[in-house]
Structure formats: C-alpha cells, structure tokens
N, CA and C of each residue as an Amber inpcrd file, in Angstrom:
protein
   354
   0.8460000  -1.1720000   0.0000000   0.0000000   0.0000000   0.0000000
   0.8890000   1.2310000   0.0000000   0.6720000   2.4870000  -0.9480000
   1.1850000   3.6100000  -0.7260000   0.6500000   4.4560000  -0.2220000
   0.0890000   4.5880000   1.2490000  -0.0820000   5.2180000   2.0350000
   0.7790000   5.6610000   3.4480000   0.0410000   6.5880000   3.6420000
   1.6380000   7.3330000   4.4510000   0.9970000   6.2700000   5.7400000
   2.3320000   6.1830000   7.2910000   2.2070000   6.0440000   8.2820000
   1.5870000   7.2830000   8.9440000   0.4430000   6.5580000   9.9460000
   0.5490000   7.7810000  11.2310000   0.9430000   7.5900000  12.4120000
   2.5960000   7.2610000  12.2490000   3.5290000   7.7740000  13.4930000
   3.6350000   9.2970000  13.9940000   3.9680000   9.0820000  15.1940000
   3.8140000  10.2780000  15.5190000   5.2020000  11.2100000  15.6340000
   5.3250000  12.7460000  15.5210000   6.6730000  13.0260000  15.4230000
   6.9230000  13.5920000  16.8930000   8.2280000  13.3820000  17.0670000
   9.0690000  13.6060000  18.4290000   8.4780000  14.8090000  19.2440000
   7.5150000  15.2200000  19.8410000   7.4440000  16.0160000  20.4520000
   7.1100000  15.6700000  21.6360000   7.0420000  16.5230000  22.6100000
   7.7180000  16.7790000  23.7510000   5.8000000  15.9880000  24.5920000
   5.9320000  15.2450000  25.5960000   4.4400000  14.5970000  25.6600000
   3.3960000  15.7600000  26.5160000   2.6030000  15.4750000  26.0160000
   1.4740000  16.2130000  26.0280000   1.3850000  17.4870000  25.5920000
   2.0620000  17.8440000  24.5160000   2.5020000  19.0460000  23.6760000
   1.6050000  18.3910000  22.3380000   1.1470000  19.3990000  22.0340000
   0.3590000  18.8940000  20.4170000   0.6550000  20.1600000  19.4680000
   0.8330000  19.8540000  18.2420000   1.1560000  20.8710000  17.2070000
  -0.0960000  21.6880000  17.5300000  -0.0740000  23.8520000  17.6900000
  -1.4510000  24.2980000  17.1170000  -2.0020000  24.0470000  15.8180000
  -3.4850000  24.0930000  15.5360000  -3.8970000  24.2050000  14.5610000
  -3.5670000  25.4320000  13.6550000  -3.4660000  25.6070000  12.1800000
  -2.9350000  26.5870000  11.3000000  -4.4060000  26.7280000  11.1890000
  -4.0850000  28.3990000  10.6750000  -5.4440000  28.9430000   9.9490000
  -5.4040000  28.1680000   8.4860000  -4.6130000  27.5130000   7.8800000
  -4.9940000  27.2400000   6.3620000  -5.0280000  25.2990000   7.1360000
  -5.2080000  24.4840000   8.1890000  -5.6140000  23.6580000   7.8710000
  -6.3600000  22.4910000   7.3610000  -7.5990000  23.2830000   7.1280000
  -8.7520000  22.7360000   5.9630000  -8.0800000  22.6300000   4.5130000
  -7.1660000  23.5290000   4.6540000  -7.1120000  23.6460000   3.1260000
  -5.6930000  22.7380000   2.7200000  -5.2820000  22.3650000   3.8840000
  -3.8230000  21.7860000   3.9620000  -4.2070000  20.8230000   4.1010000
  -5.4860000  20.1380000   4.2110000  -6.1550000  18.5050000   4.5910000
  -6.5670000  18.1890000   3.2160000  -7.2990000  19.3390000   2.7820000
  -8.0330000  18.7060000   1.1840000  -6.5870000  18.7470000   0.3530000
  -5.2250000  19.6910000   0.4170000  -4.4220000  19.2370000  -0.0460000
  -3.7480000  17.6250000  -0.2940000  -3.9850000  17.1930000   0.6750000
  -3.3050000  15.8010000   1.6680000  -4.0210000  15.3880000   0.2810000
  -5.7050000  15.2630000   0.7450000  -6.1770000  14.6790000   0.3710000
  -6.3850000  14.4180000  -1.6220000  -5.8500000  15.5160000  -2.1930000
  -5.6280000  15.7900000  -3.9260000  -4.4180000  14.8700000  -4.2810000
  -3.1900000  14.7870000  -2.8060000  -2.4630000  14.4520000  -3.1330000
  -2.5080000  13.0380000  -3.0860000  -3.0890000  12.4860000  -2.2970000
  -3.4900000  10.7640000  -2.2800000  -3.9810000  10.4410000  -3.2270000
  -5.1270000  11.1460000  -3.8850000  -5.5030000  10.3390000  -5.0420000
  -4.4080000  10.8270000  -6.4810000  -3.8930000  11.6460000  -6.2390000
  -2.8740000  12.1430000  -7.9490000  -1.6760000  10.5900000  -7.3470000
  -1.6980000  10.5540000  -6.3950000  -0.2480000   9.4100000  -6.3990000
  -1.1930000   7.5930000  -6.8640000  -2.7590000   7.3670000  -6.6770000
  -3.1670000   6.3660000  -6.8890000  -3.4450000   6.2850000  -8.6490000
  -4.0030000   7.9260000  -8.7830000  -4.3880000   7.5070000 -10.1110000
  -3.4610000   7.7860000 -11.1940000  -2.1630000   8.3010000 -11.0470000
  -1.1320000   8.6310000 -11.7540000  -0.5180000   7.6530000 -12.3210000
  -0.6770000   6.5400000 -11.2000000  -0.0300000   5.3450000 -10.9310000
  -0.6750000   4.1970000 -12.0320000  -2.1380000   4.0910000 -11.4920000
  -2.8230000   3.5270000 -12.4050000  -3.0830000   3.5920000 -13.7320000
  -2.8210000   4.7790000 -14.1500000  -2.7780000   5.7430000 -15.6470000
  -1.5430000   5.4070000 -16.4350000  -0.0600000   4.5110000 -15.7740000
   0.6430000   4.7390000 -15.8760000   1.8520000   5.9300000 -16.3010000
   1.8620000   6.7400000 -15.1770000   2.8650000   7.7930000 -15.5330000
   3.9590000   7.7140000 -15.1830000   4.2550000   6.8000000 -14.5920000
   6.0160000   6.1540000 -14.1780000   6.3450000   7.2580000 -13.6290000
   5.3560000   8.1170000 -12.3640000   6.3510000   8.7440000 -11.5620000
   6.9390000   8.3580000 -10.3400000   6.6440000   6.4170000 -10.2800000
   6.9160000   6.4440000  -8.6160000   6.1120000   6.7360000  -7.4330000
   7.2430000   7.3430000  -6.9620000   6.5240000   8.1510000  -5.6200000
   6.2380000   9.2970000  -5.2180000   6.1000000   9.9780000  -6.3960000
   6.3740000  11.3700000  -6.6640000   5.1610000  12.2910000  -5.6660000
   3.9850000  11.6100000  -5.9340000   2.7940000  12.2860000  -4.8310000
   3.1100000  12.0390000  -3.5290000   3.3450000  10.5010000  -3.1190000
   3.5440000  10.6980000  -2.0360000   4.8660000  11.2060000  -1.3690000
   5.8100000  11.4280000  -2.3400000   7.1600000  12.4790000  -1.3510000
   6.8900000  13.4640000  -1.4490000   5.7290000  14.1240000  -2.6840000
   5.0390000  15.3040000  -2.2480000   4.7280000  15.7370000  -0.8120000
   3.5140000  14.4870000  -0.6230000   2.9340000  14.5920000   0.7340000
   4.0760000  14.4140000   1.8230000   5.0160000  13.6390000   1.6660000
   5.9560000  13.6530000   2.7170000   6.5440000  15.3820000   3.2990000
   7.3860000  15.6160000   2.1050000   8.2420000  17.1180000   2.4300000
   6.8330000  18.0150000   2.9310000   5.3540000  18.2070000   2.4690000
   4.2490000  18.9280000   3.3540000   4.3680000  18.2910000   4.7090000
   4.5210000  17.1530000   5.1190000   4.4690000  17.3200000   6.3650000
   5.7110000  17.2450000   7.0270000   6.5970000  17.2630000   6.3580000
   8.0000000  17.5670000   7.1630000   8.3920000  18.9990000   7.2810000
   7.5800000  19.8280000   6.2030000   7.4500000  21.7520000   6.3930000
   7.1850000  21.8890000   6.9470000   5.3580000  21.0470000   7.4060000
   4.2670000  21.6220000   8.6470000   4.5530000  20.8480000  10.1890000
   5.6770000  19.9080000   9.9430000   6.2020000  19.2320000  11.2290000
   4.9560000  19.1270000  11.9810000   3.9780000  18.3320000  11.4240000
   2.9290000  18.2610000  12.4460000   3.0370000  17.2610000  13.3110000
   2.2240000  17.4900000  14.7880000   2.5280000  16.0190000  15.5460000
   1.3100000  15.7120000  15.9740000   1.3740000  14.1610000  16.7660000
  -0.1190000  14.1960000  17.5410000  -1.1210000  14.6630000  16.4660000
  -2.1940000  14.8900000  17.1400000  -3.9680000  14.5630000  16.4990000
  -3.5570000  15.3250000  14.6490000  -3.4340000  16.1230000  14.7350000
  -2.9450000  17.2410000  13.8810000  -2.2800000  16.5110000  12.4610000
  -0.9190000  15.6120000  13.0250000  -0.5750000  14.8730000  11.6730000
  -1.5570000  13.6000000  11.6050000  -2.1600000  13.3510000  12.6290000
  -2.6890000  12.1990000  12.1310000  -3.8890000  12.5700000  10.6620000
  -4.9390000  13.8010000  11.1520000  -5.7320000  13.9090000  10.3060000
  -5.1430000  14.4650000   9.2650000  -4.1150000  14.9080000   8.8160000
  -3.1020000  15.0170000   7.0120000  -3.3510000  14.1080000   6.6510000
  -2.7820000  13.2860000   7.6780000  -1.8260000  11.4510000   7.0770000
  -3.6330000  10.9280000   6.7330000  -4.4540000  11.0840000   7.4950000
  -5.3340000  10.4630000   6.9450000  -6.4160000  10.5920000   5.7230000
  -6.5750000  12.2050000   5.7720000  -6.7460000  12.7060000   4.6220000
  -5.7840000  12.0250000   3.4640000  -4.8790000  12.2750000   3.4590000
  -4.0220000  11.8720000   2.3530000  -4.2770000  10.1630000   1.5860000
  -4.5380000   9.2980000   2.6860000  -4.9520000   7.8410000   2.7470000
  -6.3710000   7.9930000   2.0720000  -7.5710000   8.4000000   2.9440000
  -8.2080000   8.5370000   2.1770000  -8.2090000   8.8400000   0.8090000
  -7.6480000  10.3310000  -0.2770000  -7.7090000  10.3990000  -1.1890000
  -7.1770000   9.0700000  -1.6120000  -6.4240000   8.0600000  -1.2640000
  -5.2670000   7.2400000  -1.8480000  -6.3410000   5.5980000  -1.8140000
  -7.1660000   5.6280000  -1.0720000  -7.7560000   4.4860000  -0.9880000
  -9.4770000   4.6560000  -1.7900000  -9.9200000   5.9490000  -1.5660000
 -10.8110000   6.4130000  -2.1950000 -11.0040000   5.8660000  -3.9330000
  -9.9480000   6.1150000  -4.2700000 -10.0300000   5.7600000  -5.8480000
  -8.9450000   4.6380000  -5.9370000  -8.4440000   4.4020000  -5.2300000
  -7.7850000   2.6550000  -5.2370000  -9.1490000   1.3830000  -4.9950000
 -10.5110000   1.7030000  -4.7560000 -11.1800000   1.3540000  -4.8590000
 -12.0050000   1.3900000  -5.5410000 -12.5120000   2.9020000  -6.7730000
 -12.9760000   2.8940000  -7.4840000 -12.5240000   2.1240000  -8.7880000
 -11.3960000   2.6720000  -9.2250000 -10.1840000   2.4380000 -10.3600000
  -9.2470000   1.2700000 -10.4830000  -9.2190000   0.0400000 -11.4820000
  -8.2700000  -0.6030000 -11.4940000  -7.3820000  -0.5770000 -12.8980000
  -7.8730000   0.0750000 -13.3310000  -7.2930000   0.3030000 -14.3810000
  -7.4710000   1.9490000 -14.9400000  -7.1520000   2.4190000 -16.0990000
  -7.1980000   3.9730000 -16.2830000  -8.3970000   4.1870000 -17.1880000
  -8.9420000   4.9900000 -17.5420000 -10.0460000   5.1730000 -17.7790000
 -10.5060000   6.7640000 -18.2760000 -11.3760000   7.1840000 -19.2510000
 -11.2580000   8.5330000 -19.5390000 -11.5350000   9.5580000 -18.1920000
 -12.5930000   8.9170000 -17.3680000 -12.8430000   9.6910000 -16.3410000
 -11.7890000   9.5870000 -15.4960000 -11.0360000   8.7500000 -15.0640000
  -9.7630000   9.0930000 -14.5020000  -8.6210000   9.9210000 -14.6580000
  -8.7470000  10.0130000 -15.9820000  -7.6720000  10.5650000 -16.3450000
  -8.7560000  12.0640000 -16.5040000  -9.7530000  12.5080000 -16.5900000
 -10.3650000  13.5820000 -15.8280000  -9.8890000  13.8260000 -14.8570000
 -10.2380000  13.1610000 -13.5500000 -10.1590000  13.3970000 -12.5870000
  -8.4190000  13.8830000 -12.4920000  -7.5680000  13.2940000 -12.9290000
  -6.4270000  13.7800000 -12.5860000  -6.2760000  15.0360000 -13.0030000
  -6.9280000  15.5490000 -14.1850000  -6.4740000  17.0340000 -14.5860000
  -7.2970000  17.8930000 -13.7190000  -8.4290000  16.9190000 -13.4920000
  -8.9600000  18.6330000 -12.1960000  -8.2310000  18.2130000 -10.8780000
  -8.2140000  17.3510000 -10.2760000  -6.8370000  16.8380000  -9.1120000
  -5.6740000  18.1200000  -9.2510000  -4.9380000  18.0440000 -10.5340000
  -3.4910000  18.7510000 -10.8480000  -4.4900000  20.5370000 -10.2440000
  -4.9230000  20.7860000 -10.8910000  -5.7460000  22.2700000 -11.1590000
  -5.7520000  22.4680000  -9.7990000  -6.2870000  21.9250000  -8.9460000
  -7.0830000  21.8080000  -7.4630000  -6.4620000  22.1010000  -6.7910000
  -4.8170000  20.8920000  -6.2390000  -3.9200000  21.1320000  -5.7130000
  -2.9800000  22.4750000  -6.3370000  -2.6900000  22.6600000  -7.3180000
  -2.0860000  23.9410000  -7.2920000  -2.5620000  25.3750000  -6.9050000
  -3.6080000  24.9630000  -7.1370000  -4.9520000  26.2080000  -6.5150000
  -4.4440000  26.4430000  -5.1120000  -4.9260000  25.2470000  -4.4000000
  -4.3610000  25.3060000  -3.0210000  -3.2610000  25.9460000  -3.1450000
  -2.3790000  24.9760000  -3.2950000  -0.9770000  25.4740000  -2.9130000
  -0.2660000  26.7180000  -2.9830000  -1.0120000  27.6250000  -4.4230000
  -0.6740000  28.8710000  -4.4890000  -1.7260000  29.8540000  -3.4760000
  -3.0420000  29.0470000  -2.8360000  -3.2510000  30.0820000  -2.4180000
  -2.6560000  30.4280000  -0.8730000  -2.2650000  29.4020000  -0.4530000
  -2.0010000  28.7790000   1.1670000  -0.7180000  29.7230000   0.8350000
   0.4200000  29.4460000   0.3010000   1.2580000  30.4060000  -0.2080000
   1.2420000  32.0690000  -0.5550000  -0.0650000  32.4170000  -1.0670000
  -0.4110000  33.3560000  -1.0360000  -0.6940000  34.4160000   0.2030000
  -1.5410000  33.3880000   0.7230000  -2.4780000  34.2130000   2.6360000
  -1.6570000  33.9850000   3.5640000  -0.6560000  32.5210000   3.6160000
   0.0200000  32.5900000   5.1100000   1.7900000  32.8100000   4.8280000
   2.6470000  32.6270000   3.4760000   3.7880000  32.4650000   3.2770000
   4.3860000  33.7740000   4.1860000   5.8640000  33.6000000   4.9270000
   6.5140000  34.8680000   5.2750000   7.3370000  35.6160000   4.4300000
C-alpha cells in the first residue's frame, strides 16, 4: 500500500502541534495528493513516488505532531484508498479526474502560499 504512516513526530508529551489557519485547506491538499499518487499510478505515468514524497516534504514543512498529523496522514490515505477502490485500471474519467486533481492542488498550494507564506 502507498499510504503514508501515522507515526507520531518527536514532540515533547502532552505538547500537540497548534492548529494553522490554512488547515482545511492543507487537509483537502493531503487529500488531492493521495488520489494524484493512486491515479497517476494507475494511468501509468512512471512517476513512482512522486505524490507521495510530495505529501511527505508537506508534512515535514508543517512538522505536524499528535492529532494534527494524524488527520493530514489520513486525509491523504483517504484520497489514496478512495479511488484505489474505485479504479483498477485507467479510464477517460480518470484521467479527468487527474487534470482537475493537478488544477485543485495547485490552486491550493498557491493560495495557502499566497495568505500565510513569510
């Protein structure tokens, strides 16, 4: 399965990451990015692991720990199991879905970049 772990990262106990003002939008990220790494895959685009080291370096930026990374990591699973269950093969609507997927996540990403970057 290429879904992320939800281990938890080293912090200090009973310390929990705060919540970000862009984390809704950093969850449906997770979550664009789980399914672009299932259906990319299935489509054959020979990128590997390319979505999910996406999703990795996001949560090694947002160093989330406790409750906080768990719901990324699970968002992210979800998108990743979501259409690992629809899809076994590629398909025109899949390969839809990936171009509004691509659109979606960059949306995000430029806007989260936009409202919170320093």
């Amino acid at each position: 399965m290429s879904g992320l772990p939800a281990r938890a990262q080293s912090a200090a106990p009973g310390q929990e990451t705060p919540a970000a003002p862009y984390d809704a939008d950093l969850q449906r990220l997770a979550e664009v990015l789980g399914s672009l790494q299932y259906l990319r895959t299935v489509c054959g685009a020979n990128e590997g692991q390319k979505w999910r080291s996406e999703m990795q370096a996001l949560i090694d930026a947002e160093a989330p720990s406790g409750e906080r990374r768990r719901q990324i990591v699970a968002r992210y699973n979800r998108g990743y199991r979501g259409f690992e269950q629809t899809y076994r093969t590629c398909t025109p609507a899949a390969d839809l879905a990936i171009r509004r997927y691509l659109e979606e996540g960059a949306r995000i990403a430029r806007e989260i970049t936009a409202r919170y970057a320093n």
